[in-house]
Structure formats: structure tokens, C-alpha cells
Short mmCIF file of C-alpha atoms in Angstrom, two decimals:
data_model
loop_
_atom_site.label_atom_id
_atom_site.label_comp_id
_atom_site.label_asym_id
_atom_site.label_seq_id
_atom_site.Cartn_x
_atom_site.Cartn_y
_atom_site.Cartn_z
CA UNK R 13 28.09 -42.93 60.52
CA UNK R 14 29.34 -42.92 56.91
CA UNK R 15 26.60 -45.43 56.00
CA UNK R 16 23.96 -43.22 57.64
CA UNK R 17 25.22 -40.14 55.77
CA UNK R 18 25.17 -42.02 52.45
CA UNK R 19 21.59 -43.20 53.15
CA UNK R 20 20.50 -39.64 53.96
CA UNK R 21 22.16 -38.31 50.80
CA UNK R 22 20.47 -41.06 48.77
CA UNK R 23 17.08 -40.26 50.30
CA UNK R 24 17.59 -36.52 49.70
CA UNK R 25 18.61 -37.15 46.06
CA UNK R 26 15.66 -39.47 45.50
CA UNK R 27 13.26 -36.98 47.04
CA UNK R 28 14.50 -34.18 44.78
CA UNK R 29 14.23 -36.39 41.74
CA UNK R 30 10.68 -37.38 42.68
CA UNK R 31 9.68 -33.74 43.15
CA UNK R 32 11.15 -32.91 39.76
CA UNK R 33 9.23 -35.74 38.13
CA UNK R 34 6.00 -34.62 39.78
CA UNK R 35 6.57 -31.06 38.57
CA UNK R 36 7.24 -32.25 34.98
CA UNK R 37 4.15 -34.41 35.11
CA UNK R 38 2.09 -31.44 36.25
CA UNK R 39 3.38 -29.30 33.37
CA UNK R 40 2.81 -32.06 30.84
CA UNK R 41 -0.71 -32.49 32.17
CA UNK R 42 -1.36 -28.78 31.68
CA UNK R 43 -0.02 -28.88 28.17
CA UNK R 44 -2.08 -31.88 27.15
CA UNK R 45 -5.42 -30.80 28.55
CA UNK R 46 -8.27 -31.45 26.13
CA UNK R 47 -11.10 -29.31 27.44
CA UNK R 48 -11.76 -25.73 28.41
CA UNK R 49 -9.99 -22.58 27.31
CA UNK R 50 -6.18 -22.75 27.36
CA UNK R 51 -4.62 -20.47 30.00
CA UNK R 52 -1.90 -19.28 27.63
CA UNK R 53 -0.38 -19.87 24.21
CA UNK R 54 2.04 -22.41 25.60
CA UNK R 55 -0.91 -24.72 26.23
CA UNK R 56 -0.72 -25.98 22.69
CA UNK R 57 1.54 -28.70 21.44
CA UNK R 58 2.32 -27.65 17.86
CA UNK R 59 2.55 -31.19 16.49
CA UNK R 60 0.87 -33.35 13.86
CA UNK R 61 -1.97 -34.23 16.22
CA UNK R 62 -3.08 -30.58 16.55
CA UNK R 63 -5.41 -28.92 14.06
CA UNK R 64 -6.92 -25.49 13.61
CA UNK R 65 -10.20 -26.83 15.00
CA UNK R 66 -8.60 -26.94 18.45
CA UNK R 67 -7.57 -23.29 18.10
CA UNK R 68 -11.02 -21.98 17.19
CA UNK R 69 -11.61 -18.61 18.81
CA UNK R 70 -7.90 -17.88 19.38
CA UNK R 71 -6.44 -17.89 15.87
CA UNK R 72 -5.45 -14.20 15.94
CA UNK R 73 -3.77 -14.46 19.34
CA UNK R 74 -1.85 -17.59 18.36
CA UNK R 75 -0.91 -16.15 14.95
CA UNK R 76 0.95 -13.33 16.71
CA UNK R 77 3.15 -15.84 18.54
CA UNK R 78 6.27 -17.03 16.74
CA UNK R 79 5.72 -20.76 17.17
CA UNK R 80 1.97 -20.38 16.78
CA UNK R 81 2.39 -18.54 13.48
CA UNK R 82 4.73 -21.21 12.15
CA UNK R 83 2.26 -23.91 13.13
CA UNK R 84 -0.71 -22.21 11.45
CA UNK R 85 1.36 -21.73 8.30
CA UNK R 86 2.16 -25.45 8.27
CA UNK R 87 -1.48 -26.37 8.84
CA UNK R 88 -2.60 -24.16 5.95
CA UNK R 89 -0.36 -26.22 3.68
CA UNK R 90 -2.25 -29.46 4.46
CA UNK R 91 -5.66 -28.32 5.70
CA UNK R 92 -8.83 -28.75 3.67
CA UNK R 93 -10.91 -25.65 2.96
CA UNK R 94 -13.21 -26.30 5.92
CA UNK R 95 -10.31 -26.23 8.38
CA UNK R 96 -8.67 -23.34 6.53
CA UNK R 97 -11.91 -21.39 6.81
CA UNK R 98 -11.54 -21.35 10.61
CA UNK R 99 -8.29 -19.41 10.30
CA UNK R 100 -9.68 -17.22 7.53
CA UNK R 101 -12.88 -16.09 9.26
CA UNK R 102 -11.06 -15.09 12.43
CA UNK R 103 -8.12 -13.51 10.58
CA UNK R 104 -10.22 -11.46 8.16
CA UNK R 105 -12.22 -9.96 11.04
CA UNK R 106 -9.03 -8.74 12.73
CA UNK R 107 -6.81 -8.08 9.72
CA UNK R 108 -5.70 -4.72 11.11
CA UNK R 109 -4.20 -6.58 14.07
CA UNK R 110 -2.34 -9.07 11.88
CA UNK R 111 -1.20 -7.38 8.70
CA UNK R 112 1.68 -5.43 10.22
CA UNK R 113 2.50 -7.92 12.93
CA UNK R 114 5.93 -9.55 12.71
CA UNK R 115 4.38 -13.04 12.80
CA UNK R 116 0.72 -12.48 12.08
CA UNK R 117 1.25 -11.10 8.57
CA UNK R 118 2.47 -14.50 7.39
CA UNK R 119 -0.95 -16.02 8.11
CA UNK R 120 -2.60 -13.52 5.78
CA UNK R 121 0.06 -14.19 3.15
CA UNK R 122 -0.59 -17.92 3.51
CA UNK R 123 -4.33 -17.43 3.03
CA UNK R 124 -3.69 -15.36 -0.10
CA UNK R 125 -1.46 -18.05 -1.53
CA UNK R 126 -3.46 -21.15 -0.52
CA UNK R 127 -7.02 -19.96 0.02
CA UNK R 128 -10.03 -19.97 -2.26
CA UNK R 129 -10.81 -17.22 -4.75
CA UNK R 130 -13.53 -15.97 -2.42
CA UNK R 131 -11.02 -15.69 0.44
CA UNK R 132 -8.64 -13.73 -1.75
CA UNK R 133 -11.39 -11.39 -2.90
CA UNK R 134 -12.45 -10.60 0.66
CA UNK R 135 -8.85 -9.93 1.72
CA UNK R 136 -8.38 -7.67 -1.29
CA UNK R 137 -11.56 -5.75 -0.47
CA UNK R 138 -10.42 -5.28 3.14
CA UNK R 139 -7.00 -4.06 2.00
CA UNK R 140 -8.47 -1.45 -0.35
CA UNK R 141 -11.07 -0.29 2.19
CA UNK R 142 -8.51 0.04 4.97
CA UNK R 143 -5.95 1.99 2.93
CA UNK R 144 -3.30 0.61 0.60
CA UNK R 145 -1.04 3.65 0.99
CA UNK R 146 -0.82 3.45 4.78
CA UNK R 147 -0.25 -0.29 4.75
CA UNK R 148 2.41 -0.01 2.02
CA UNK R 149 4.59 2.22 4.19
CA UNK R 150 4.76 -0.34 7.00
CA UNK R 151 7.49 -2.97 7.25
CA UNK R 152 5.28 -6.06 7.19
CA UNK R 153 2.27 -4.41 5.59
CA UNK R 154 4.19 -3.77 2.39
CA UNK R 155 5.03 -7.47 2.21
CA UNK R 156 1.34 -8.35 2.45
CA UNK R 157 0.50 -5.93 -0.36
CA UNK R 158 3.23 -7.45 -2.55
CA UNK R 159 1.91 -10.95 -1.86
CA UNK R 160 -1.59 -9.73 -2.73
CA UNK R 161 -0.35 -8.34 -6.05
CA UNK R 162 1.32 -11.67 -6.77
CA UNK R 163 -1.74 -13.82 -6.01
CA UNK R 164 -4.88 -11.79 -6.77
CA UNK R 165 -6.77 -11.66 -10.06
CA UNK R 166 -6.52 -8.81 -12.56
CA UNK R 167 -9.51 -6.88 -11.27
CA UNK R 168 -8.31 -6.91 -7.66
CA UNK R 169 -4.78 -5.93 -8.69
CA UNK R 170 -6.13 -3.04 -10.76
CA UNK R 171 -8.19 -1.86 -7.78
CA UNK R 172 -5.22 -1.97 -5.41
CA UNK R 173 -2.96 -0.06 -7.80
CA UNK R 174 -5.65 2.50 -8.64
CA UNK R 175 -6.08 3.23 -4.93
CA UNK R 176 -2.60 4.82 -4.73
CA UNK R 177 -3.61 7.63 -7.08
CA UNK R 178 -2.10 10.92 -5.95
CA UNK R 179 0.29 9.16 -3.56
CA UNK R 180 2.76 7.53 -5.95
CA UNK R 181 5.45 10.15 -5.27
CA UNK R 182 5.06 9.55 -1.53
CA UNK R 183 5.30 5.76 -1.87
CA UNK R 184 8.27 5.88 -4.24
CA UNK R 185 10.20 7.93 -1.69
CA UNK R 186 9.29 5.54 1.13
CA UNK R 187 11.67 2.79 2.25
CA UNK R 188 8.86 0.21 2.16
CA UNK R 189 6.38 1.76 -0.25
CA UNK R 190 8.75 1.81 -3.21
CA UNK R 191 8.70 -1.99 -3.27
CA UNK R 192 4.92 -1.95 -3.67
CA UNK R 193 5.18 0.41 -6.67
CA UNK R 194 7.90 -1.75 -8.25
CA UNK R 195 5.80 -4.89 -7.77
CA UNK R 196 2.75 -3.10 -9.24
CA UNK R 197 4.69 -2.24 -12.39
CA UNK R 198 6.08 -5.74 -12.92
CA UNK R 199 2.82 -7.55 -12.09
CA UNK R 200 0.59 -5.44 -14.35
CA UNK R 201 2.99 -5.86 -17.25
CA UNK R 202 3.07 -9.59 -16.55
CA UNK R 203 -0.71 -9.59 -16.96
CA UNK R 204 -0.30 -7.64 -20.22
CA UNK R 205 2.00 -10.33 -21.62
CA UNK R 206 -0.52 -13.02 -20.63
CA UNK R 207 -3.37 -11.07 -22.25
CA UNK R 208 -1.91 -10.74 -25.73
CA UNK R 209 -4.77 -10.84 -28.19
CA UNK R 210 -7.28 -9.78 -25.52
CA UNK R 211 -6.43 -6.09 -25.39
CA UNK R 212 -10.03 -4.99 -25.86
CA UNK R 213 -11.35 -6.54 -22.65
CA UNK R 214 -12.57 -4.47 -19.70
CA UNK R 215 -9.99 -6.11 -17.44
CA UNK R 216 -7.18 -5.04 -19.75
CA UNK R 217 -8.47 -1.47 -19.82
CA UNK R 218 -8.63 -1.30 -16.02
CA UNK R 219 -5.05 -2.57 -15.74
CA UNK R 220 -3.93 -0.06 -18.36
CA UNK R 221 -5.62 2.79 -16.51
CA UNK R 222 -4.09 1.78 -13.16
CA UNK R 223 -0.58 1.63 -14.63
CA UNK R 224 -1.16 5.03 -16.26
CA UNK R 225 -1.59 6.45 -12.75
CA UNK R 226 1.94 5.35 -11.81
CA UNK R 227 3.47 6.42 -15.13
CA UNK R 228 1.84 9.84 -15.03
CA UNK R 229 3.05 10.67 -11.53
CA UNK R 230 6.53 9.30 -12.19
CA UNK R 231 7.06 11.15 -15.48
CA UNK R 232 5.83 14.39 -13.91
CA UNK R 233 8.68 14.05 -11.39
CA UNK R 234 11.17 12.19 -13.58
CA UNK R 235 14.25 14.27 -12.74
CA UNK R 236 13.74 14.01 -9.00
CA UNK R 237 12.94 10.29 -9.09
CA UNK R 238 15.77 9.34 -11.47
CA UNK R 239 18.37 10.59 -8.98
CA UNK R 240 16.66 9.21 -5.89
CA UNK R 241 17.87 5.93 -4.32
CA UNK R 242 14.36 4.43 -4.41
CA UNK R 243 12.96 6.44 -7.29
CA UNK R 244 15.62 5.25 -9.72
CA UNK R 245 14.49 1.66 -9.07
CA UNK R 246 10.91 2.47 -10.04
CA UNK R 247 12.05 4.26 -13.20
CA UNK R 248 14.18 1.22 -14.09
CA UNK R 249 11.22 -1.16 -13.62
CA UNK R 250 9.10 1.01 -15.93
CA UNK R 251 11.81 1.02 -18.61
CA UNK R 252 12.33 -2.75 -18.32
CA UNK R 253 8.69 -3.81 -18.31
CA UNK R 254 6.51 -1.28 -20.10
CA UNK R 255 5.75 -1.41 -23.81
CA UNK R 256 4.20 0.72 -26.53
CA UNK R 257 2.92 4.18 -25.68
CA UNK R 258 3.51 3.76 -21.96
CA UNK R 259 7.19 2.96 -22.46
CA UNK R 260 7.54 5.82 -24.94
CA UNK R 261 6.05 8.21 -22.36
CA UNK R 262 8.71 7.25 -19.80
CA UNK R 263 11.60 7.43 -22.29
CA UNK R 264 10.40 10.73 -23.74
CA UNK R 265 10.22 12.32 -20.31
CA UNK R 266 13.93 11.61 -19.88
CA UNK R 267 15.23 12.35 -23.37
CA UNK R 268 13.15 15.49 -23.92
CA UNK R 269 14.21 16.82 -20.56
CA UNK R 270 17.90 16.68 -21.59
CA UNK R 271 18.63 14.63 -18.50
CA UNK R 272 21.29 12.30 -19.91
CA UNK R 273 24.20 14.60 -19.07
CA UNK R 274 22.89 14.91 -15.51
CA UNK R 275 22.26 11.19 -15.06
CA UNK R 276 25.32 9.67 -16.70
CA UNK R 277 27.67 10.27 -13.77
CA UNK R 278 25.09 10.40 -11.00
CA UNK R 279 25.25 7.91 -8.15
CA UNK R 280 21.73 6.63 -8.92
CA UNK R 281 20.91 8.19 -12.25
CA UNK R 282 23.55 6.16 -14.09
CA UNK R 283 21.48 3.01 -13.48
CA UNK R 284 18.54 4.61 -15.30
CA UNK R 285 20.80 5.38 -18.29
CA UNK R 286 22.11 1.81 -18.30
CA UNK R 287 18.55 0.47 -18.41
CA UNK R 288 17.73 2.77 -21.32
CA UNK R 289 20.74 1.42 -23.23
CA UNK R 290 19.54 -2.13 -22.61
CA UNK R 291 15.77 -1.67 -23.11
CA UNK R 292 15.35 1.68 -24.87
CA UNK R 293 14.88 2.75 -28.48
CA UNK R 294 17.57 3.29 -31.11
CA UNK R 295 17.02 7.04 -30.80
CA UNK R 296 17.67 6.87 -27.05
CA UNK R 297 20.97 5.05 -27.56
CA UNK R 298 21.99 7.66 -30.12
CA UNK R 299 21.24 10.46 -27.65
CA UNK R 300 23.31 8.77 -24.94
CA UNK R 301 26.11 8.15 -27.43
CA UNK R 302 26.17 11.87 -28.31
CA UNK R 303 26.33 12.73 -24.60
CA UNK R 304 29.29 10.49 -23.77
CA UNK R 305 31.46 10.98 -26.85
CA UNK R 306 32.15 14.58 -25.82
CA UNK R 307 34.75 13.26 -23.37
CA UNK R 308 35.23 9.51 -23.35
CA UNK R 309 38.44 9.64 -21.31
CA UNK R 310 36.98 11.74 -18.50
CA UNK R 311 33.75 9.76 -18.26
CA UNK R 312 35.61 6.45 -18.31
CA UNK R 313 37.67 7.53 -15.30
CA UNK R 314 34.66 8.47 -13.19
CA UNK R 315 33.08 5.84 -10.95
CA UNK R 316 29.49 6.03 -12.17
CA UNK R 317 29.82 7.18 -15.77
CA UNK R 318 32.37 4.44 -16.48
CA UNK R 319 29.49 1.95 -16.13
CA UNK R 320 27.54 3.83 -18.78
CA UNK R 321 30.49 3.79 -21.19
CA UNK R 322 30.79 0.03 -20.72
CA UNK R 323 27.09 -0.44 -21.44
CA UNK R 324 27.37 1.77 -24.52
CA UNK R 325 30.08 -0.53 -25.84
CA UNK R 326 27.85 -3.53 -25.13
CA UNK R 327 24.54 -2.26 -26.53
CA UNK R 328 25.64 0.34 -29.08
CA UNK R 329 25.69 -0.50 -32.78
CA UNK R 330 28.88 -1.30 -34.68
CA UNK R 331 29.40 2.31 -35.74
CA UNK R 332 29.06 3.63 -32.20
CA UNK R 333 31.47 1.05 -30.78
CA UNK R 334 33.99 1.79 -33.54
CA UNK R 335 33.81 5.55 -32.84
CA UNK R 336 34.46 5.07 -29.12
CA UNK R 337 37.39 2.73 -29.71
CA UNK R 338 38.93 5.08 -32.30
CA UNK R 339 38.65 7.92 -29.80
CA UNK R 340 40.52 5.84 -27.22
CA UNK R 341 43.27 4.86 -29.67
CA UNK R 342 43.83 8.36 -31.05
CA UNK R 343 43.56 10.31 -27.82
CA UNK R 344 46.55 11.28 -25.65
CA UNK R 345 46.64 12.85 -22.23
CA UNK R 346 49.16 14.25 -19.74
CA UNK R 347 49.59 12.23 -16.56
CA UNK R 348 50.30 13.57 -13.05
CA UNK R 349 54.02 13.72 -13.88
CA UNK R 350 53.28 15.83 -16.98
CA UNK R 351 54.25 12.96 -19.25
CA UNK R 352 52.36 12.56 -22.51
CA UNK R 353 50.61 9.18 -22.48
CA UNK R 354 48.13 7.38 -24.73
CA UNK R 355 44.55 7.28 -23.48
CA UNK R 356 44.51 3.49 -23.78
CA UNK R 357 47.43 3.10 -21.36
CA UNK R 358 46.13 5.79 -19.01
CA UNK R 359 42.72 4.15 -18.88
CA UNK R 360 44.22 0.72 -18.26
CA UNK R 361 45.95 2.08 -15.16
CA UNK R 362 42.85 3.80 -13.78
CA UNK R 363 40.69 2.39 -10.97
CA UNK R 364 37.50 2.67 -13.07
CA UNK R 365 38.55 3.11 -16.69
CA UNK R 366 40.38 -0.24 -16.66
CA UNK R 367 36.97 -1.93 -16.77
CA UNK R 368 36.10 0.03 -19.90
CA UNK R 369 39.39 -1.07 -21.48
CA UNK R 370 38.71 -4.69 -20.55
CA UNK R 371 35.33 -4.47 -22.30
CA UNK R 372 36.94 -2.86 -25.37
CA UNK R 373 39.50 -5.65 -25.65
CA UNK R 374 36.79 -8.29 -25.25
CA UNK R 375 34.48 -6.97 -27.97
CA UNK R 376 37.13 -6.08 -30.57
CA UNK R 377 36.90 -8.22 -33.67
CA UNK R 378 39.85 -9.41 -35.71
CA UNK R 379 41.27 -6.64 -37.87
CA UNK R 380 43.60 -3.64 -38.05
CA UNK R 381 41.91 -1.74 -35.20
CA UNK R 382 42.37 -4.65 -32.81
CA UNK R 383 46.02 -5.01 -33.79
CA UNK R 384 46.71 -1.29 -33.37
CA UNK R 385 45.24 -1.20 -29.86
CA UNK R 386 46.93 -4.36 -28.63
CA UNK R 387 50.30 -3.29 -30.09
CA UNK R 388 49.95 0.08 -28.33
CA UNK R 389 49.36 -1.66 -25.01
CA UNK R 390 52.05 -4.24 -25.64
CA UNK R 391 54.63 -1.49 -26.09
CA UNK R 392 53.76 -0.25 -22.56
CA UNK R 393 53.46 -3.70 -20.98
CA UNK R 394 56.29 -3.12 -18.49
CA UNK R 395 54.56 0.00 -17.20
CA UNK R 396 51.14 -1.66 -17.09
CA UNK R 397 52.48 -4.54 -15.00
CA UNK R 398 53.33 -2.06 -12.25
CA UNK R 399 49.74 -0.83 -11.98
CA UNK R 400 47.43 -2.55 -9.47
CA UNK R 401 44.44 -1.77 -11.69
CA UNK R 402 45.76 -3.05 -15.02
CA UNK R 403 45.87 -6.76 -14.16
CA UNK R 404 42.98 -7.80 -16.42
CA UNK R 405 44.32 -5.72 -19.30
CA UNK R 406 47.80 -7.21 -18.83
CA UNK R 407 46.37 -10.74 -18.98
CA UNK R 408 44.67 -9.98 -22.27
CA UNK R 409 47.74 -8.29 -23.75
CA UNK R 410 49.93 -11.28 -22.83
CA UNK R 411 47.38 -13.64 -24.36
CA UNK R 412 47.43 -11.55 -27.53
CA UNK R 413 51.24 -11.64 -27.57
CA UNK R 414 51.27 -15.42 -27.32
CA UNK R 415 48.55 -15.66 -29.93
CA UNK R 416 50.60 -13.51 -32.30
CA UNK R 417 53.77 -15.51 -31.63
CA UNK R 418 52.06 -18.78 -32.51
CA UNK R 419 50.01 -17.22 -35.28
#
């Protein structure tokens, strides 16, 4: 009986295994069919033996599938232009279906990067005709626009940027659109740098005019945009990248509007001021210097303005740095226990001002001023060691003490 049971179990196991094998064979046969229309996307084996020729007529459908999109992207890397043209012709006819699709947009980006100039021109024309502004506000659409700006020629880029006229404010305030405006600013200025000596060409003039559209709408709303989480990024890109009259227009809109006092301690505006210190004119740095020297101690102890004070120490001229340091050395304040304390010690113990003090100690050159400041801090070393925020200052004071001992 045991032998019979074992035989039955063996037969049952063998039968199940055979059924499984038959099922697998049936699936494999379906997947490897070589004629007729595939019943579904899974029909394809995305391997080295598959080409875009086998996907003719279904490129758009397959591009919207995760694995299918990855495969097409890989094929575009190795395909000749004839094979690539299969993907292009089908994709360009249904661009609206692909350009904001989570997977499909990568096919269009791949064609922009790897395709012929004619392919790029046709994609650019379709983008402009269908609406740059609408596409720029979409999650994946804005990525396609940025890729287009990175890969297209000067004329196409100028046309795309010019098409946002009257909508710059809207795009700057948009979570996705602001990236398109930032990319437009950096790309056009990149073209300007490449075109040095060719400023009289028609292409150059078109680029100049398209960038003027952005600059005009930004400067007309400079206060609002400088304190906006996305707007401040666009203003920073303009300050970093623009040159000549265009840069002067942006800087003048800020300085003539007396905005420095508003921006210095603003959550977003302080980044604009920092960029002006790094990329602005001498007159702009002087205006910022005048704005912060009214109360160095207070501004150094505030989260956002302390960054501006640090940058002023880094980018200001020797006279401006000396004036700030002298103010710190000669100023005294009353702490929370109503004890008179030097500003240098008070700042060293502060959560934000300690970074300003660290910068001061790092930039000080050998001389009486450096000795006065370090000696002042050294006399309060025991107190500074108790502060959780003064660690970097303490390290520098101890290094100075050892240096003096061995000097």
C-alpha cells in the first residue's frame, strides 16, 4: 500500500510539473511570436535581438510603458538614423500624448539629444505651436522644455523663450514653470558667451530680444519676485548670468527701489542680496554695506541677515571689512542677565552670529586689529567654552594662544 501511495504521489507530482512546463512553453511561444500584431505590450522581449523596426506602428503605446520606454531609449543610443526615424515619425505625430507622460517624455528627450537637426527643428516647431506656457507648468512637460533649450539651436531657443511673453510672472510663480525660466536665462547667456565677436548677427539680436522679455517682466515685479521662493531663484540667475545693460537693468531695479533693507533679513530675499555681493557692481556692494552697518550686532544675530554679513566680509573691499570688524571690537551690549558684554563674545555665543565671528577670525590679517580681537576673546575663553555655539571660535582662539606661546 505504501508503494502504491508513493507511485500515485510521484505520478501526481510529475503530472503537475508537466502541466507547468506546458504552460511556460505556451507563454514563451506567445512572447516569441514573429508575425501579426502583438496582443499586448508584454509580447515584446526587450533584448538585443529586438529593434524599433519590430515596433513599427506601436511606438507611442510602447513608449508609455515603463520597460518599453527604457528599451526605446536604449535603442536610440545605438540605432542609425533610419531606425531612429521610425520612433521619430510616430512620436512627433502624437507628441501631445507623450510629452507629459511619466515614461513617454523620455523618448522625446532622447530624440532631442540624439536626433538629426531636422528632427529637433520639427519638435521645436510642435512645442511652440502647441503652447510653451501650458507645457512648462506640467511635471514632465517642463523637463522636455528644459531639454529642448539645452539641445536646440539659437533660433529655436529664441522662439521658445519669446513665446512666453506676457506669462513670465505666471511661470516664475509656478512650481514647474520657474525651472523653464531659469534654464532660459542660463542658456541664452551661454549662447552670448559663445557668440563673442558676433554681436551684430540676426541670431544674437533675436536672443537678446527674447531675454529682454524675461528681464522686463521680472524687473517690473522685482519686489514681489525677490521675496518669493521661486522668484528669488530667477532673480539670482539673472544676476549671475546677465551682462552689460541687461544686468544693470536688474541691479538698478533693486537698488533704486531701496529694497536692500527689506531683503537683507528676508527668508528668500537674503539670497538675492548675497548674489549681488558676489556678482554685482562696486556701487551695489557699497549700498549693501551702508544698509548693514547701521546695526551689525542685530543683523549678525538674525538667521537670514547673518548670511549677508558673512558675504559682505567675503566680498567687501578692505575698508568695508575693516569697518565691520572695528564695529564688532568696539561695540558692547547687555546680555539677558543685564551684564555688560563685548559684542565679539556675545556674537560668538549666538546661534547665528558665531558664523560671522568665525569668518572674521578667518579673514583677519596679521596686525594690531587681529591681536586685539583674539586677546578679547581669549580673556573670555572660560565663558566661551560653556557655549554650545562657540565651538569653532574656541578652536581658533586656542590655536591663536598656542601660536602666540610658540611665537
